[in-house]
Short mmCIF file of C-alpha atoms (C1' of nucleotides) in Angstrom, two decimals:
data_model
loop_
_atom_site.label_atom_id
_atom_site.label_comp_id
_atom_site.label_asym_id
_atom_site.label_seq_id
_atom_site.Cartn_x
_atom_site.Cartn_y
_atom_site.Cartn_z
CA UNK A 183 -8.49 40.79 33.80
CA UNK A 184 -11.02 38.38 35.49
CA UNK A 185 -11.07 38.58 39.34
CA UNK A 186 -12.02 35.67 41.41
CA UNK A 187 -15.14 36.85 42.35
CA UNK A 188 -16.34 36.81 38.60
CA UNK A 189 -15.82 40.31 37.53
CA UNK A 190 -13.68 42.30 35.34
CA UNK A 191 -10.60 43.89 37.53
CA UNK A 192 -9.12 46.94 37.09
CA UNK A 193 -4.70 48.06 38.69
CA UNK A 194 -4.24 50.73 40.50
CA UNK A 195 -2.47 51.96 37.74
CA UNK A 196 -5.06 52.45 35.74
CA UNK A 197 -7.52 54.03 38.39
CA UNK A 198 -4.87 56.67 38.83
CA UNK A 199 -4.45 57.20 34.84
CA UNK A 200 -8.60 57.43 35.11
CA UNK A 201 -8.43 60.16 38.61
CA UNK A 202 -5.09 62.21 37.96
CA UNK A 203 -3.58 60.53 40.52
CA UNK A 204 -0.65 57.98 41.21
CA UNK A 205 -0.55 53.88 41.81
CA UNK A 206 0.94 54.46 44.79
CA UNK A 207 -1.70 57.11 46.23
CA UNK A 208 -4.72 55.03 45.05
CA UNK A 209 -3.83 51.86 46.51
CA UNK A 210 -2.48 53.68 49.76
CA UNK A 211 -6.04 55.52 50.73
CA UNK A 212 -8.10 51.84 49.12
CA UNK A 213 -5.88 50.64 51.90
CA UNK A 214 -6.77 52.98 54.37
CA UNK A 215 -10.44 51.44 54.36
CA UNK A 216 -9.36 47.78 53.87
CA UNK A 217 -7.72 45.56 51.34
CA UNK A 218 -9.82 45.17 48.43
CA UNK A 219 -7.13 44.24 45.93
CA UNK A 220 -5.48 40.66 44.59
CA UNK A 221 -2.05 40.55 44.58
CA UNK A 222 -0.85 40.39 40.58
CA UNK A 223 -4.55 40.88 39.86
CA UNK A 224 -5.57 44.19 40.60
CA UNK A 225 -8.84 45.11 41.97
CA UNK A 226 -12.78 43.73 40.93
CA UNK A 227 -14.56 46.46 39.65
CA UNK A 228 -17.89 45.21 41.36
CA UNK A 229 -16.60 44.18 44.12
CA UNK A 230 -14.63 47.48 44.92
CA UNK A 231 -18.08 49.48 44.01
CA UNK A 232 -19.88 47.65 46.09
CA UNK A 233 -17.37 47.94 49.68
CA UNK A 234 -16.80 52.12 48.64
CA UNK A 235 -21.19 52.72 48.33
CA UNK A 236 -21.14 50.99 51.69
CA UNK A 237 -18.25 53.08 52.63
CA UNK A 238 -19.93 55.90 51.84
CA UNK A 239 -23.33 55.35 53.00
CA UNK A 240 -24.82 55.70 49.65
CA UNK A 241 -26.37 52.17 50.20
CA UNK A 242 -29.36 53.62 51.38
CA UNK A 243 -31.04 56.89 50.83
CA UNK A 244 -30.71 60.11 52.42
CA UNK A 245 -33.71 62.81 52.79
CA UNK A 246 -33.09 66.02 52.51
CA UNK A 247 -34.46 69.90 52.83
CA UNK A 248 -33.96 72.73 50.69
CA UNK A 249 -33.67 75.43 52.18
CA UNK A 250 -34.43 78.45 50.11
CA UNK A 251 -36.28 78.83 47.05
CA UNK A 252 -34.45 81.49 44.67
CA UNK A 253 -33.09 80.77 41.23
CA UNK A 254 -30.17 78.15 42.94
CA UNK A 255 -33.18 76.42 45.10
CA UNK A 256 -35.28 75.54 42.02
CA UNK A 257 -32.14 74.78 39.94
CA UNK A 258 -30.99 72.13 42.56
CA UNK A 259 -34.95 71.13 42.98
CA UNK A 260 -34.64 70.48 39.35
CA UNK A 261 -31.40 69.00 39.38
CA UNK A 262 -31.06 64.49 38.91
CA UNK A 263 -28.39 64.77 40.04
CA UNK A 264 -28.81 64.03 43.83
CA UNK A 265 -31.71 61.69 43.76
CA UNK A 266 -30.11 58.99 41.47
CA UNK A 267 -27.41 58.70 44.11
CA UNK A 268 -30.04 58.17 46.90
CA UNK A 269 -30.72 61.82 47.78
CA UNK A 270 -33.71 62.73 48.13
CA UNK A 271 -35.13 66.47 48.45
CA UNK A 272 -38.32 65.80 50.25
CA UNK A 273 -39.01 69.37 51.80
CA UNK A 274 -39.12 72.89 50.51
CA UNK A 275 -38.52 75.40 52.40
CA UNK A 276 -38.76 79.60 52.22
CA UNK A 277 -39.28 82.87 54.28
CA UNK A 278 -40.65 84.93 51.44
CA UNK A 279 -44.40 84.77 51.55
CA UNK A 280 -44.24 85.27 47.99
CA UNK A 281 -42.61 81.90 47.10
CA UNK A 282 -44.51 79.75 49.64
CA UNK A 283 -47.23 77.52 48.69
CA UNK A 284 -45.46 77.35 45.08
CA UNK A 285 -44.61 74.46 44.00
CA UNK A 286 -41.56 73.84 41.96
CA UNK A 287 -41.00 69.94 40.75
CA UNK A 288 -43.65 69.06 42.40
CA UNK A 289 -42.94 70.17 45.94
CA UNK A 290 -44.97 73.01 47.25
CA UNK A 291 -42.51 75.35 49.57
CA UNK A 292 -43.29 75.30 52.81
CA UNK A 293 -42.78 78.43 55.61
CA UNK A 294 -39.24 78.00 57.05
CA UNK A 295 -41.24 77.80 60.64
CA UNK A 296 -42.75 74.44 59.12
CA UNK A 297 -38.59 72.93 59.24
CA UNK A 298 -38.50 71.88 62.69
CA UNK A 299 -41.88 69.72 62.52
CA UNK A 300 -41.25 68.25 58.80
CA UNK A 301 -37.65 67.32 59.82
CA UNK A 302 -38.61 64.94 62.46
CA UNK A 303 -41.92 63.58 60.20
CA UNK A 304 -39.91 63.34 56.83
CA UNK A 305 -36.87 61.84 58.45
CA UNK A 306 -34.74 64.32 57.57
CA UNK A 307 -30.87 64.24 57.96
CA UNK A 308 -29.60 66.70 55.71
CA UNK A 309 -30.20 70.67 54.99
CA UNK A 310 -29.31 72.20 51.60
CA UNK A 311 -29.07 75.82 52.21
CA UNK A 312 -29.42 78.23 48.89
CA UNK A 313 -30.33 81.30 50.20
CA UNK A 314 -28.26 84.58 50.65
CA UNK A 315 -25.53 85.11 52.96
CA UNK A 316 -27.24 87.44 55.28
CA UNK A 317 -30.16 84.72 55.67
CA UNK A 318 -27.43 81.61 56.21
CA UNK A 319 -26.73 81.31 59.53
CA UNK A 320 -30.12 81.75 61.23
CA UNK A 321 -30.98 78.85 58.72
CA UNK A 322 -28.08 76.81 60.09
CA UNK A 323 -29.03 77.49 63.58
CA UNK A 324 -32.92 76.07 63.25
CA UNK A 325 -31.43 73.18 60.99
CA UNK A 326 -29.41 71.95 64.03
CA UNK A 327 -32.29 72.81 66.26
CA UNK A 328 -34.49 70.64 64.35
CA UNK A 329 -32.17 67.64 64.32
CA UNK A 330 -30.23 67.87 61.35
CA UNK A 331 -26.55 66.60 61.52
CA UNK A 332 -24.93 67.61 57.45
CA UNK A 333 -25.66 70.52 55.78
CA UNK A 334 -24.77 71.63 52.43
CA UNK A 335 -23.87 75.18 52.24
CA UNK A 336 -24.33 77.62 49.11
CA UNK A 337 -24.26 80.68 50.69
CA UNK A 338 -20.67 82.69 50.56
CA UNK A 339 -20.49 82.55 54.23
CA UNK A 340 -18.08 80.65 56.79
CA UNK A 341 -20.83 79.08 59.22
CA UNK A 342 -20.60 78.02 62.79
CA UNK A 343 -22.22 75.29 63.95
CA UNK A 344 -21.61 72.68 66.73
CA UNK A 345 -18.34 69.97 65.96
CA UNK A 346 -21.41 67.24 66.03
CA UNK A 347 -22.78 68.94 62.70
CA UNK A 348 -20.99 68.63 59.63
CA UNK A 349 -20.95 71.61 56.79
CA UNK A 350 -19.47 71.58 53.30
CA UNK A 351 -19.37 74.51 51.55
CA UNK A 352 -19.42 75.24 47.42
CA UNK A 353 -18.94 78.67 46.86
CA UNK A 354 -19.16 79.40 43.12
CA UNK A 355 -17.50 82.29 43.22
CA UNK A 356 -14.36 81.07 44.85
CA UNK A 357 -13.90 78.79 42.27
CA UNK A 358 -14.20 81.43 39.08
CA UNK A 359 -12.06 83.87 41.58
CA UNK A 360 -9.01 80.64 41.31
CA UNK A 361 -9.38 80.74 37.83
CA UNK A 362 -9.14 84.54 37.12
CA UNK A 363 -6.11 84.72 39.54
CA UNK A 364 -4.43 81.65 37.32
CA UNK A 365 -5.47 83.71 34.41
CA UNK A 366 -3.96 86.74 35.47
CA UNK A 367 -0.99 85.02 37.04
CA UNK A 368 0.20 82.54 33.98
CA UNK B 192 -7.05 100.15 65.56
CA UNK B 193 -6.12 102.83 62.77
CA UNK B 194 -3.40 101.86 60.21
CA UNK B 195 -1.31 104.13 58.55
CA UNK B 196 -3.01 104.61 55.52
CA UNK B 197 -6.38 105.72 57.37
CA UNK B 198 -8.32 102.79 57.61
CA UNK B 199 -9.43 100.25 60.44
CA UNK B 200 -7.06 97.39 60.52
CA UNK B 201 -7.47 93.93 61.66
CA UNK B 202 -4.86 91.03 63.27
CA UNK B 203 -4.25 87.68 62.05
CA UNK B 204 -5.71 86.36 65.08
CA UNK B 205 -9.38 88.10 63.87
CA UNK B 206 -8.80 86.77 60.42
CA UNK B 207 -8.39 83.33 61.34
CA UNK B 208 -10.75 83.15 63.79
CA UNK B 209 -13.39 84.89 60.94
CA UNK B 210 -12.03 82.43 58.49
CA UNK B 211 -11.32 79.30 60.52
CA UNK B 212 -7.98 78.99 60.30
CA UNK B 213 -4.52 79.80 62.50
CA UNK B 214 -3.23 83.32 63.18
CA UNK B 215 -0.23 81.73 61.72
CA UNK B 216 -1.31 80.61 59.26
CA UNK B 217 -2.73 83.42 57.82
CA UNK B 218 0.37 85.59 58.51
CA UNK B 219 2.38 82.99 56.30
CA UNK B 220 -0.15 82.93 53.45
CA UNK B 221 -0.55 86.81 53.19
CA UNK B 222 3.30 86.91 53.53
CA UNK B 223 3.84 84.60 50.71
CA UNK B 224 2.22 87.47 48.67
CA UNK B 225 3.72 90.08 49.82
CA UNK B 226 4.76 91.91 53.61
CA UNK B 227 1.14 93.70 53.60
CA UNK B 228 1.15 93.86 57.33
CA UNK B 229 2.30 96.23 60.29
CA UNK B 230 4.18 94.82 63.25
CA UNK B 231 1.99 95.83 66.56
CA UNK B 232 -1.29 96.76 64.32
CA UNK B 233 -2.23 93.91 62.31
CA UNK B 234 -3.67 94.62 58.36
CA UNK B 235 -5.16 97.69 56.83
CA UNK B 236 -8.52 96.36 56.11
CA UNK B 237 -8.75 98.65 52.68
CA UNK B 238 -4.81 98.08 51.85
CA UNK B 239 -4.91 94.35 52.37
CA UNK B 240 -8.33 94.23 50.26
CA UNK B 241 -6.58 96.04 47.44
CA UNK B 242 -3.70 94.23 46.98
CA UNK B 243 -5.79 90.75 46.93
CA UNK B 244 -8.21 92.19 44.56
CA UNK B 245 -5.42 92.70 42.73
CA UNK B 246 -3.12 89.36 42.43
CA UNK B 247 -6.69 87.88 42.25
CA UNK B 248 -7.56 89.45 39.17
CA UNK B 249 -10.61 90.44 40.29
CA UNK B 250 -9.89 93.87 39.78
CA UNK B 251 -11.11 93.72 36.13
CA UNK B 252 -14.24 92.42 34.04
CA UNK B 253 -13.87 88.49 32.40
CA UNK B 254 -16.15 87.71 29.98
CA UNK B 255 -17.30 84.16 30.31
CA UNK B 256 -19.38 82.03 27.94
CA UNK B 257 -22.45 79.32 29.80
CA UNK B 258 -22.41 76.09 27.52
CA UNK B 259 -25.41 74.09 28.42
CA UNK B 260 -29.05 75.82 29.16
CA UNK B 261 -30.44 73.21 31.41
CA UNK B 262 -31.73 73.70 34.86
CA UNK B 263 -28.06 74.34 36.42
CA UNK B 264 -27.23 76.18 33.19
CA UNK B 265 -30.42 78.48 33.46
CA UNK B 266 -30.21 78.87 37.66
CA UNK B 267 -26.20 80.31 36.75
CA UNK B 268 -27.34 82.19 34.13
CA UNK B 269 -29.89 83.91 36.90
CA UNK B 270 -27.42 84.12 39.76
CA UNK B 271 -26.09 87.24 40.74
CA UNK B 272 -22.53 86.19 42.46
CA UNK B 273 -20.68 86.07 39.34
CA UNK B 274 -21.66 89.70 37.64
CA UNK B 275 -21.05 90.87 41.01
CA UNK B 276 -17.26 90.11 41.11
CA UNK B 277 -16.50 90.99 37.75
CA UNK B 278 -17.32 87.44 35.68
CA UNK B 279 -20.38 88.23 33.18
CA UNK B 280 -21.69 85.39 31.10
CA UNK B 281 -21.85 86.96 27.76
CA UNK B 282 -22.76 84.57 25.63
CA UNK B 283 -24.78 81.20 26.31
CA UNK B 284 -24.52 78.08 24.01
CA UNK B 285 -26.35 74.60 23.58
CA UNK B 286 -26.78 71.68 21.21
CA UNK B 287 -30.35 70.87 21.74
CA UNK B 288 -32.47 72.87 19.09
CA UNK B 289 -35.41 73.24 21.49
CA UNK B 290 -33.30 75.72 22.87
CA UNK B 291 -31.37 77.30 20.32
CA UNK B 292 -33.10 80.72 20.32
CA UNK B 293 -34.69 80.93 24.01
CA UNK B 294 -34.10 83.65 26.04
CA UNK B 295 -32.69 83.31 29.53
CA UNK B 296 -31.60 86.41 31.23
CA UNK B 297 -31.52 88.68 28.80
CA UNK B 298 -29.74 86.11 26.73
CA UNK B 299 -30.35 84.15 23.73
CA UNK B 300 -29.10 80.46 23.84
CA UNK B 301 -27.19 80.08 20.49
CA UNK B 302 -25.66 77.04 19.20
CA UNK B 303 -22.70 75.23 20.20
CA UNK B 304 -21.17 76.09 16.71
CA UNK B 305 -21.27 80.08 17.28
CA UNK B 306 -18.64 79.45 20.21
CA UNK B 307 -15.41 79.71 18.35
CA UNK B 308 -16.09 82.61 16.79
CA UNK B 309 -17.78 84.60 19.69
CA UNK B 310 -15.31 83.77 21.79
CA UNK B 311 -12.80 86.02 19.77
CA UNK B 312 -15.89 88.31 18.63
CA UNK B 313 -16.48 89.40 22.71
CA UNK B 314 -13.34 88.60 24.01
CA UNK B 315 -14.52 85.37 26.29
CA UNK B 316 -11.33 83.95 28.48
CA UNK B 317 -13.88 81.93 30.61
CA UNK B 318 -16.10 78.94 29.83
CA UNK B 319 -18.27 77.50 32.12
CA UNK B 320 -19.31 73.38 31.32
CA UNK B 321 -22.91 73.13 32.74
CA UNK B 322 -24.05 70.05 30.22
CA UNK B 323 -24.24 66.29 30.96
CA UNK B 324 -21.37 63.95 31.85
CA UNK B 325 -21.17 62.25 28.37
CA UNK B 326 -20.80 65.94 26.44
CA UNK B 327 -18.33 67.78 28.94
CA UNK B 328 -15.18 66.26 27.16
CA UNK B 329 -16.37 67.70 23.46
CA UNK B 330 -17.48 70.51 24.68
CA UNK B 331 -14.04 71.13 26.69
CA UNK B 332 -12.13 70.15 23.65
CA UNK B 333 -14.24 72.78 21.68
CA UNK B 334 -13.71 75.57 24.22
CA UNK B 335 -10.01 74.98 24.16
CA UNK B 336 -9.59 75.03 20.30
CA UNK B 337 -11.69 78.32 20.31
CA UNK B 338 -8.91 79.73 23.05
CA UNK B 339 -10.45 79.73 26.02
CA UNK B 340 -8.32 79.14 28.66
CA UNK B 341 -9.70 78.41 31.87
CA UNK B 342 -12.76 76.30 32.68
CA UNK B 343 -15.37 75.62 35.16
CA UNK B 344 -16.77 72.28 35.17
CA UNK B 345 -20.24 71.40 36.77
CA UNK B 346 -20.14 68.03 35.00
CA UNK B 347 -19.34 65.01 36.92
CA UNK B 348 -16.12 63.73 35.34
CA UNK B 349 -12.56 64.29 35.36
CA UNK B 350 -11.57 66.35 32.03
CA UNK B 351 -8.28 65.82 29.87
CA UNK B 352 -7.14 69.11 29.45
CA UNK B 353 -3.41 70.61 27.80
CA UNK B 354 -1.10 72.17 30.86
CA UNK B 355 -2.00 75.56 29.30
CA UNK B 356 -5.95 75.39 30.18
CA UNK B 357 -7.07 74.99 33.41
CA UNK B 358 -9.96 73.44 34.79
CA UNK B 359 -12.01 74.09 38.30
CA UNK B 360 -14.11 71.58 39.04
CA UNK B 361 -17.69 71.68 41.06
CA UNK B 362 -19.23 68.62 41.73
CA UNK B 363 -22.21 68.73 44.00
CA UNK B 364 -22.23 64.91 44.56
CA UNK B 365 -19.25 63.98 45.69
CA UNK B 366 -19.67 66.66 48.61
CA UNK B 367 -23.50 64.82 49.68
CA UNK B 368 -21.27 62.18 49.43
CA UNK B 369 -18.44 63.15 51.97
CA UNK B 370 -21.84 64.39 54.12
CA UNK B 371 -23.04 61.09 53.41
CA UNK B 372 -19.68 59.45 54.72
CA UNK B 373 -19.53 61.22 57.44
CA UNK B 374 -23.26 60.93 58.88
CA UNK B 375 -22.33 56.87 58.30
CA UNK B 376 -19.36 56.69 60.02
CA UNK B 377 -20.11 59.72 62.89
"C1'" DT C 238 5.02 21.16 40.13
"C1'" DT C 239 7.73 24.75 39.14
"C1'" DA C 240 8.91 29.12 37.30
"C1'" DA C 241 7.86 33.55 35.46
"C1'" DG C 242 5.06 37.53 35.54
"C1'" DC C 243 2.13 40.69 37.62
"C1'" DA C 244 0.14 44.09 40.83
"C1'" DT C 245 -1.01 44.72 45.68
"C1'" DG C 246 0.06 46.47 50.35
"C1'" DT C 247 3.33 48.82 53.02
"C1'" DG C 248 7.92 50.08 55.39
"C1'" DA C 249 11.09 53.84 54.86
"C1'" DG C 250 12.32 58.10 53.18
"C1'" DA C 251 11.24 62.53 50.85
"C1'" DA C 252 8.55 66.43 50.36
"C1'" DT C 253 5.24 69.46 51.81
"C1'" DT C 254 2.43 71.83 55.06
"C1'" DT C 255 1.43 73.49 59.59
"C1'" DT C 256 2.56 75.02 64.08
"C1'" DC C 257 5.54 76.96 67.53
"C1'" DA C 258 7.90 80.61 69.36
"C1'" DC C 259 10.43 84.70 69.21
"C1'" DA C 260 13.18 88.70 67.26
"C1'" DT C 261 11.64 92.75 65.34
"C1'" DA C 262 8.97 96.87 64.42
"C1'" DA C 263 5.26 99.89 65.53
"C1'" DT C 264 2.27 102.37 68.94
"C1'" DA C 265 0.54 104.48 73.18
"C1'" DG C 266 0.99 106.33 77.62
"C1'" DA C 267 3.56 108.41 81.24
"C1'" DT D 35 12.21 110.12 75.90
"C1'" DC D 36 11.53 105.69 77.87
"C1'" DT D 37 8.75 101.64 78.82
"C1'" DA D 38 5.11 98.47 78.17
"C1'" DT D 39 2.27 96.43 74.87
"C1'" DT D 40 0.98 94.64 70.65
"C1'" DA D 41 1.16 91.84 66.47
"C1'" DT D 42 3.91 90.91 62.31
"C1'" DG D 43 7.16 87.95 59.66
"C1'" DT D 44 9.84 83.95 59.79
"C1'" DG D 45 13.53 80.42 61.27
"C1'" DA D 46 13.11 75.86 63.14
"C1'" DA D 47 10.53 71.92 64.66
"C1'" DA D 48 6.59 69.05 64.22
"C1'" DA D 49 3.13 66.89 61.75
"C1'" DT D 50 1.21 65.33 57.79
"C1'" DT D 51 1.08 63.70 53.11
"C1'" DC D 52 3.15 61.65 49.12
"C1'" DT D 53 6.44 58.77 46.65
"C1'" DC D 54 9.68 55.09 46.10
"C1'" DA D 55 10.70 50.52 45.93
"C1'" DC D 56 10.13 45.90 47.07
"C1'" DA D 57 8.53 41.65 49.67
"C1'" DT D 58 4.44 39.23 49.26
"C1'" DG D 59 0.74 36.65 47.29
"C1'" DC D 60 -1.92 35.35 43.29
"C1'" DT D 61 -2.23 33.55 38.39
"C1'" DT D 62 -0.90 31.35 34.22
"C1'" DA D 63 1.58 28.34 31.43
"C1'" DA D 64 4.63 24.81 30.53
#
DNA sequence: TTAAGCATGTGAGAATTTTCACATAATAGA
DNA sequence: TCTATTATGTGAAAATTCTCACATGCTTAA
């Protein structure tokens, strides 16, 4: 179980057991990225965290804006979540006149027009975007406008944006509509 | 542009292009379901939403039951998107006695001991796991023995599970993280 | 030093998914 | 009625993804 480099190791076989996947899959896509294994030893567990946080650019941290302030906005503003994996939600921001200048974990929510100027002060890379549907897209379009290159998208709406931004999507609701159709389908 | 049965109809090519897929692709998946097109008109827009409504399930009410009233637990509890497809969250559950007895929503947090028996009580098929990482796996276990069979998981881990309950899972850091990846290595 | 045991990394093949391309059916206009 | 046009549904090919199985390298123990 000990790995040259001092730490415990853990087999493929057992990462799979741990993910719901196979050996075979796990050591083909660690190989994809380099090999990070021992022949007859298996893989060292610090050693293999350290090469995938570089891997995945979680060695540093990322700012972000929230965009959108409704129930979602202060959940995710409330939420440890991101921060202890180095993402940081360092700007508020909201149309309604009503919600800005409140503060909500201690960030006071900015006017949507303030985006553009923040983004380039705060260092800003990524946009989380919580607001409704209808709203989503002329939010994508000043993100881009103001720089922003990765954009998390809660709103139930396919968005366009350029090929040099990225988007991923979480829609709630498709997720409880693949469980009712399992449900109904079992 | 009029289809048979009265309404506006739309191609496969409009579809994918609204969707972001392939014409053909689309035209395979909807024909795995069932032949719900016309050859030379495309899809009755009201027909095709129908049937999918339909082997979706969403064309009935499921009861669903929040476990954990923390920030996420609270912002679902306030979002709109579920009741408005059909999933209401009738019943809302906790272990932490600060908030056994709140009221969120027109809801009163109860503990997690009332599950099993208001599960049968109001007829809940749905649970959805909003609590840390280290309680997901009770509380799964739990949810299961009181009969619920489907699940959706906001907690970051991978759940063990029987065949006959399935679990959808949403976890909102591993997509920063593929944003993350992908603003590294762009 | 040698042999036995272990678990990786990876060709080769299998399985799955996606795309191509067209026969077929429906519609509209002359 | 006949012709031109349109867009589905689907075989067949292409592309991608996953699995099998084993040569290879590392470790331990005698």
């Amino acid at each position: 179980m000990e790995a040259a480099s001092g730490g415990t190791s853990i087999s493929s076989d057992r990462l799979a057991h741990l993910t719901g996947h196979t050996a075979a899959q796990v050591r083909r896509d660690l190989a994809y990225f380099g090999n990070f294994g021992k022949r007859g030893v298996g893989y060292s567990v610090s050693d293999l965290s350290n090469q995938l946080v570089s891997i995945v650019g979680i060695d540093h941290n990322w700012n972000m804006a929230l965009i959108g302030a409704g129930n979602l906005g202060k959940a995710l503003l409330a939420y440890k979540g991101f921060e202890q994996r180095g993402f940081k939600i360092v700007g508020a921001y909201d149309n309604d006149a009503r919600k800005i200048g409140s503060t909500i974990s201690n960030l006071t929510v900015e006017s949507l027009s303030k985006l553009s100027e923040s983004a380039k002060r705060l260092d800003i890379q990524l946009a989380i975007i919580a607001t409704s549907a209808e709203s989503a897209q002329e939010v994508l379009d000043l993100s881009v406008d103001s720089g922003i290159m990765a954009v998390l998208n809660f709103a139930p709406v396919r968005l366009n944006a350029p090929d040099t931004v990225q988007i991923a999507n979480v829609d709630l609701t498709v997720e409880v509509e693949y469980l009712s159709y399992w449900l109904t389908n079992k």
